[in-house]
Amino acid sequence: GPQATSGEHLQQLLRGDHRYVFTLIHKFRTETGETYPTLSERDDIIVIADEAHRTQYDTLALNLRNALPKAAFLAFTGTPLITGEERTREVFGDYVSVYNFRQSIEDRATVPLFYENRSPEVQLLNPEFNIDMESILEAAELDEDQEKRLAREFAREYHLITDDERLDTVAADLVDHFISRGHQGKAMVISIDKATAVKMYDRVQAGWQRTIDNVRESIATTTDETREALVRKLDELVRTDMAVVVSASQNEIPDLAAKSVDIAPHRKRMVREHLDVKFKDADDPLRIVFVCAMWLTGFDAPATSTIYLDKPMRNHTLMQTIARANRVFQGKQAGEIIDYIGVFRNLQEALAVYGTGSGGGITEGDMPVASKEVQAQQLAEMLLELSQYAGGNGVSLSDGIGVAAFDWVAWLAAATEKILVSDEVRRGFLARADMCATQWKAVKPHPAATESQPIMSVIVRLAQRVRMETGKPDIS
């Protein structure tokens, strides 16, 4: 079937009569506030979505449903039943078929995974990690601005995780663990950001060299039969190659230099060599990679048997990450997750990650999922309450809908002035507006979100203007 090359091309294809159309959901983009056109009223269209999680139920998904209102939707997902990701079900309806970890292991399609909390002295004692921090990290590939924001807003947690002494302890334990494993598979070391990934690399390299020196010393003073084993161990240690793999970004050399990190040699290597090919090749000596976001999803290297996890994670990203270690490989009985951060400290949560409806762990009944209609009703009530609050202060939000550009400036100025009549009114309006915006995002892609799009556009722009006028306090 044809493949959509642009948003316009996609619209042509969907209006036409094609048996199959292939596209990425990003081709359903619109200009802000614009409603996506209905392209086909046919009811014999089936939309099949791969990797159904967040991107499948935000604005783009809303646009897709507006385009094909009578289509049937079928989705594949690897992470539907994780606590917090039940929204997938609200959007796509019930499961047609569930193939879970347990079945996958019984079929020998994957190997079982085990985790271990090592080095309790480096575990973070606050398991209630700030949700905002995790959502910044959940965005996987952090750009510089996000990394700076992370370090600024979560200064305390960030400082604890990246503390030099803590990293020394983690690296020393990691070297011991890697060398002492039974199945000598490959390993991924996952750090909170690029700078920390390089710092871990440096520390592990140093620990590795110390180990090589110790083994050489032992060989020199050993005469019995253990000498041969030590010689083999030394050969393995000397041959083992390691690399940092992080995404490239502008100004990375000065930005990371400010954190006392030299990325240049690592970047040269990433550009010069096919590190992904080397890491996937079981016989290649590249056996340890240091990452923070790259290779955590959709990257398969079956020889990987160990994940060293030192980055707060949850939900989709956590599932994708640990699955790097469950691929079947000759001689590999199981994959292991070495948890330095305390992601798995709460065993119940870990079970919720693995458990699924038809096989142990958390059962369907433990997942309290209300109907989508209830959520739409809550949004309607919130919008009504906000409209009444604004009305009580002389602002008719519905009058702002569809006002022409020239008149809009005057309307917005007048409305802003009325909301700024007192701190109390301003705070009352902004609190309600924020609640509506959050709920509206949660309701997408339900038709109720399309219906309320015009009023939401007015609310969001008015709230932005009110904040601009008052100058948002910096409480970070």
Coordinates of N, CA and C in Angstrom, one line a residue, residues 74-201:
L74 N -7.7 -0.9 16.5 CA -7.0 -2.1 17.1 C -5.6 -1.7 17.4
A75 N -5.1 -2.0 18.6 CA -3.8 -1.5 19.0 C -3.0 -2.6 19.6
F76 N -1.7 -2.5 19.4 CA -0.7 -3.4 20.0 C 0.0 -2.6 21.1
T77 N 0.3 -3.2 22.2 CA 1.0 -2.5 23.2 C 1.8 -3.5 24.1
G78 N 3.0 -3.1 24.5 CA 3.8 -3.9 25.4 C 3.5 -3.6 26.8
T79 N 2.9 -2.4 27.0 CA 2.8 -1.9 28.4 C 1.4 -1.4 28.8
P80 N 0.4 -2.2 28.6 CA -0.9 -1.7 28.9 C -1.3 -1.8 30.4
L81 N -0.8 -2.7 31.1 CA -1.4 -3.0 32.4 C -0.6 -2.4 33.5
I82 N 0.4 -1.6 33.2 CA 1.2 -1.0 34.3 C 0.3 0.0 34.9
T83 N 0.4 0.1 36.3 CA -0.3 1.1 37.0 C 0.0 2.5 36.4
G84 N -1.0 3.2 36.1 CA -0.7 4.6 35.5 C -0.8 4.6 34.0
E85 N -0.8 3.4 33.4 CA -0.9 3.3 31.9 C -2.2 2.7 31.5
E86 N -3.2 2.6 32.5 CA -4.5 2.0 32.1 C -5.2 2.8 31.1
R87 N -4.8 4.0 30.9 CA -5.5 4.8 29.9 C -5.6 4.2 28.5
T88 N -4.6 3.4 28.2 CA -4.6 2.7 26.9 C -5.9 1.9 26.7
R89 N -6.4 1.3 27.8 CA -7.6 0.6 27.7 C -8.8 1.5 27.6
E90 N -8.8 2.6 28.3 CA -9.9 3.6 28.2 C -10.1 4.0 26.7
V91 N -9.0 4.2 26.0 CA -9.0 4.7 24.7 C -9.3 3.6 23.7
F92 N -8.7 2.4 23.8 CA -8.9 1.4 22.8 C -9.9 0.3 23.2
G93 N -10.5 0.4 24.4 CA -11.4 -0.6 24.8 C -10.7 -1.9 25.3
D94 N -11.5 -3.0 25.5 CA -10.9 -4.1 26.2 C -9.9 -4.9 25.3
Y95 N -9.2 -5.8 26.0 CA -8.2 -6.6 25.3 C -8.9 -7.7 24.5
V96 N -8.3 -7.8 23.3 CA -8.8 -8.9 22.4 C -7.9 -10.1 22.8
S97 N -6.7 -9.9 23.1 CA -5.8 -11.0 23.4 C -4.7 -10.5 24.3
V98 N -4.3 -11.2 25.3 CA -3.2 -10.8 26.2 C -2.1 -11.9 26.2
Y99 N -0.9 -11.4 25.9 CA 0.2 -12.3 25.9 C 1.2 -11.7 26.9
N100 N 1.3 -12.3 28.1 CA 2.0 -11.7 29.1 C 3.4 -12.3 29.4
F101 N 4.2 -11.7 30.3 CA 5.5 -12.1 30.6 C 5.5 -13.6 30.9
R102 N 4.5 -14.0 31.8 CA 4.5 -15.4 32.2 C 4.4 -16.4 31.0
Q103 N 3.4 -16.1 30.1 CA 3.3 -16.9 29.0 C 4.5 -16.9 28.1
S104 N 5.1 -15.7 27.9 CA 6.2 -15.6 27.1 C 7.4 -16.4 27.6
I105 N 7.5 -16.5 28.9 CA 8.6 -17.3 29.5 C 8.3 -18.8 29.4
E106 N 7.0 -19.1 29.6 CA 6.6 -20.5 29.5 C 6.9 -21.0 28.0
D107 N 6.6 -20.2 27.1 CA 6.8 -20.5 25.7 C 8.3 -20.4 25.3
R108 N 9.1 -20.0 26.2 CA 10.6 -19.8 25.9 C 10.8 -18.7 24.9
A109 N 9.9 -17.8 24.7 CA 10.1 -16.7 23.8 C 11.0 -15.6 24.5
T110 N 10.9 -15.6 25.8 CA 11.9 -14.7 26.5 C 12.4 -15.5 27.7
V111 N 13.4 -15.0 28.3 CA 13.9 -15.6 29.6 C 13.4 -14.9 30.8
P112 N 13.3 -15.5 31.9 CA 12.8 -14.8 33.1 C 13.8 -13.7 33.5
L113 N 13.3 -12.7 34.2 CA 14.1 -11.6 34.7 C 14.1 -11.6 36.2
F114 N 15.3 -11.4 36.8 CA 15.3 -11.3 38.2 C 16.0 -9.9 38.6
Y115 N 15.6 -9.3 39.7 CA 16.3 -8.1 40.0 C 16.9 -8.2 41.4
E116 N 17.9 -7.3 41.6 CA 18.6 -7.3 42.9 C 18.8 -5.9 43.3
N117 N 18.5 -5.6 44.5 CA 18.9 -4.2 45.1 C 20.2 -4.4 45.7
R118 N 21.2 -3.8 45.0 CA 22.6 -3.9 45.6 C 23.0 -2.6 46.2
S119 N 24.1 -2.7 47.0 CA 24.6 -1.5 47.6 C 23.6 -0.6 48.3
P120 N 23.0 -1.1 49.4 CA 21.9 -0.4 50.1 C 22.3 1.0 50.4
E121 N 23.7 1.2 50.7 CA 24.1 2.6 51.1 C 23.9 3.6 50.0
V122 N 23.8 3.2 48.7 CA 23.6 4.2 47.6 C 22.1 4.3 47.2
Q123 N 21.3 3.5 47.8 CA 19.8 3.6 47.5 C 19.3 4.9 47.9
L124 N 18.4 5.4 47.2 CA 17.7 6.7 47.6 C 16.6 6.3 48.6
L125 N 16.5 7.0 49.7 CA 15.6 6.6 50.7 C 14.2 7.1 50.4
N126 N 14.1 8.1 49.5 CA 12.8 8.6 49.2 C 12.2 7.9 47.9
P127 N 11.4 6.8 48.1 CA 10.9 6.1 47.0 C 9.8 6.9 46.3
E128 N 9.2 7.9 47.0 CA 8.1 8.7 46.4 C 8.8 9.8 45.6
F129 N 9.5 9.4 44.5 CA 10.2 10.3 43.7 C 9.1 11.3 43.1
N130 N 9.5 12.6 43.0 CA 8.6 13.5 42.5 C 8.2 13.1 41.1
I131 N 6.9 13.1 40.9 CA 6.3 12.6 39.6 C 6.8 13.5 38.5
D132 N 6.9 14.8 38.7 CA 7.4 15.7 37.7 C 8.8 15.2 37.2
M133 N 9.6 14.9 38.1 CA 11.0 14.4 37.8 C 10.9 13.2 36.9
E134 N 10.1 12.3 37.3 CA 10.0 11.1 36.5 C 9.4 11.3 35.1
S135 N 8.5 12.3 35.0 CA 7.9 12.6 33.7 C 8.9 13.3 32.8
I136 N 9.8 14.1 33.4 CA 10.9 14.7 32.6 C 11.8 13.6 32.1
L137 N 12.1 12.7 33.0 CA 13.0 11.5 32.6 C 12.3 10.6 31.6
E138 N 10.9 10.5 31.8 CA 10.2 9.6 30.9 C 10.2 10.0 29.5
A139 N 10.5 11.3 29.2 CA 10.6 11.8 27.9 C 11.9 11.2 27.2
A140 N 12.6 10.3 27.9 CA 13.7 9.6 27.4 C 14.8 10.5 26.9
E141 N 14.9 10.9 25.7 CA 16.0 11.7 25.2 C 15.9 13.1 25.7
L142 N 16.6 13.4 26.8 CA 16.5 14.8 27.3 C 17.4 15.7 26.4
D143 N 16.9 16.9 26.1 CA 17.8 17.9 25.5 C 18.5 18.7 26.6
E144 N 19.4 19.6 26.2 CA 20.1 20.3 27.2 C 19.2 21.0 28.1
D145 N 18.2 21.7 27.6 CA 17.3 22.5 28.4 C 16.7 21.6 29.5
Q146 N 16.2 20.5 29.1 CA 15.6 19.6 30.0 C 16.6 19.1 31.1
E147 N 17.8 18.8 30.6 CA 18.8 18.3 31.6 C 19.1 19.4 32.6
K148 N 19.2 20.7 32.1 CA 19.5 21.8 33.0 C 18.3 22.0 34.0
R149 N 17.1 21.8 33.4 CA 15.9 22.0 34.3 C 15.8 20.9 35.3
L150 N 16.2 19.7 34.9 CA 16.2 18.6 35.9 C 17.2 18.9 37.0
A151 N 18.4 19.3 36.7 CA 19.4 19.6 37.7 C 19.0 20.8 38.6
R152 N 18.2 21.7 38.0 CA 17.8 22.9 38.8 C 16.6 22.6 39.7
E153 N 15.5 22.0 39.1 CA 14.3 21.8 39.8 C 14.4 20.7 40.9
F154 N 15.2 19.7 40.6 CA 15.3 18.6 41.5 C 16.7 18.6 42.1
A155 N 17.2 19.8 42.5 CA 18.6 19.9 42.9 C 19.0 18.9 44.0
R156 N 18.1 18.7 44.9 CA 18.4 17.8 46.0 C 18.6 16.4 45.5
E157 N 17.5 15.9 44.8 CA 17.6 14.5 44.4 C 18.7 14.3 43.4
Y158 N 18.9 15.3 42.5 CA 19.9 15.2 41.4 C 21.3 15.1 42.1
H159 N 21.4 16.0 43.1 CA 22.7 16.0 43.8 C 23.0 14.7 44.5
L160 N 22.0 14.1 45.1 CA 22.2 12.8 45.8 C 22.6 11.7 44.7
I161 N 21.9 11.7 43.6 CA 22.1 10.6 42.6 C 23.5 10.8 42.0
T162 N 23.9 12.0 41.8 CA 25.2 12.2 41.0 C 26.4 12.5 41.9
D163 N 26.2 12.4 43.3 CA 27.2 12.6 44.2 C 28.4 11.7 43.9
D164 N 29.6 12.4 43.9 CA 30.9 11.6 43.5 C 31.1 10.4 44.3
E165 N 30.9 10.5 45.6 CA 31.2 9.3 46.5 C 30.2 8.2 46.2
R166 N 29.0 8.6 45.9 CA 27.9 7.6 45.6 C 28.3 6.9 44.3
L167 N 28.7 7.7 43.3 CA 29.1 7.1 42.0 C 30.3 6.1 42.1
D168 N 31.3 6.5 43.0 CA 32.4 5.7 43.3 C 32.0 4.3 43.8
T169 N 31.0 4.3 44.8 CA 30.5 3.1 45.4 C 29.8 2.2 44.3
V170 N 28.9 2.9 43.5 CA 28.2 2.1 42.5 C 29.2 1.5 41.5
A171 N 30.2 2.3 41.1 CA 31.1 1.8 40.0 C 31.9 0.6 40.6
A172 N 32.4 0.7 41.8 CA 33.2 -0.4 42.4 C 32.3 -1.6 42.5
D173 N 31.1 -1.5 42.9 CA 30.2 -2.7 43.1 C 29.9 -3.3 41.7
L174 N 29.7 -2.4 40.7 CA 29.4 -2.8 39.3 C 30.6 -3.6 38.8
V175 N 31.8 -3.2 39.0 CA 33.0 -3.9 38.5 C 33.0 -5.3 39.1
D176 N 32.8 -5.3 40.4 CA 32.8 -6.6 41.2 C 31.7 -7.6 40.6
H177 N 30.5 -7.0 40.4 CA 29.4 -7.8 40.0 C 29.6 -8.3 38.6
F178 N 30.0 -7.4 37.7 CA 30.2 -7.8 36.3 C 31.2 -9.0 36.1
I179 N 32.3 -8.9 36.9 CA 33.3 -9.9 36.7 C 32.9 -11.2 37.4
S180 N 32.1 -11.1 38.4 CA 31.7 -12.3 39.2 C 30.5 -13.0 38.7
R181 N 29.9 -12.5 37.6 CA 28.6 -13.1 37.2 C 28.9 -14.5 36.7
G182 N 27.8 -15.3 36.7 CA 27.9 -16.7 36.1 C 27.9 -16.6 34.6
H183 N 26.7 -16.3 34.0 CA 26.7 -16.1 32.5 C 27.3 -14.8 32.2
Q184 N 28.4 -14.8 31.4 CA 29.1 -13.6 31.1 C 28.6 -12.9 29.9
G185 N 27.3 -12.5 30.0 CA 26.7 -11.8 28.9 C 27.1 -10.3 28.9
K186 N 26.5 -9.5 28.0 CA 26.9 -8.1 27.9 C 26.0 -7.3 28.9
A187 N 26.4 -6.1 29.1 CA 25.7 -5.3 30.1 C 25.5 -3.8 29.6
M188 N 24.3 -3.3 30.1 CA 24.1 -1.8 29.9 C 24.0 -1.1 31.2
V189 N 24.7 0.0 31.3 CA 24.7 0.8 32.5 C 23.9 2.0 32.2
I190 N 22.8 2.3 33.0 CA 21.9 3.3 32.7 C 22.0 4.4 33.8
S191 N 22.4 5.6 33.4 CA 22.6 6.7 34.3 C 21.5 7.8 34.0
I192 N 21.4 8.8 34.9 CA 20.4 9.8 34.9 C 20.5 10.7 33.7
D193 N 21.8 11.0 33.3 CA 22.0 11.9 32.2 C 23.3 11.7 31.5
K194 N 23.6 12.5 30.5 CA 24.9 12.2 29.7 C 26.1 12.4 30.5
A195 N 26.2 13.5 31.3 CA 27.4 13.7 32.1 C 27.6 12.6 33.1
T196 N 26.6 12.1 33.7 CA 26.7 11.0 34.7 C 27.1 9.7 34.0
A197 N 26.6 9.5 32.8 CA 27.0 8.3 32.0 C 28.5 8.3 31.8
V198 N 29.1 9.5 31.4 CA 30.5 9.5 31.2 C 31.3 9.4 32.5
K199 N 30.8 10.0 33.5 CA 31.5 9.8 34.8 C 31.5 8.4 35.3
M200 N 30.4 7.7 35.0 CA 30.4 6.2 35.4 C 31.4 5.5 34.6
Y201 N 31.4 5.8 33.3 CA 32.4 5.1 32.4 C 33.8 5.3 32.9

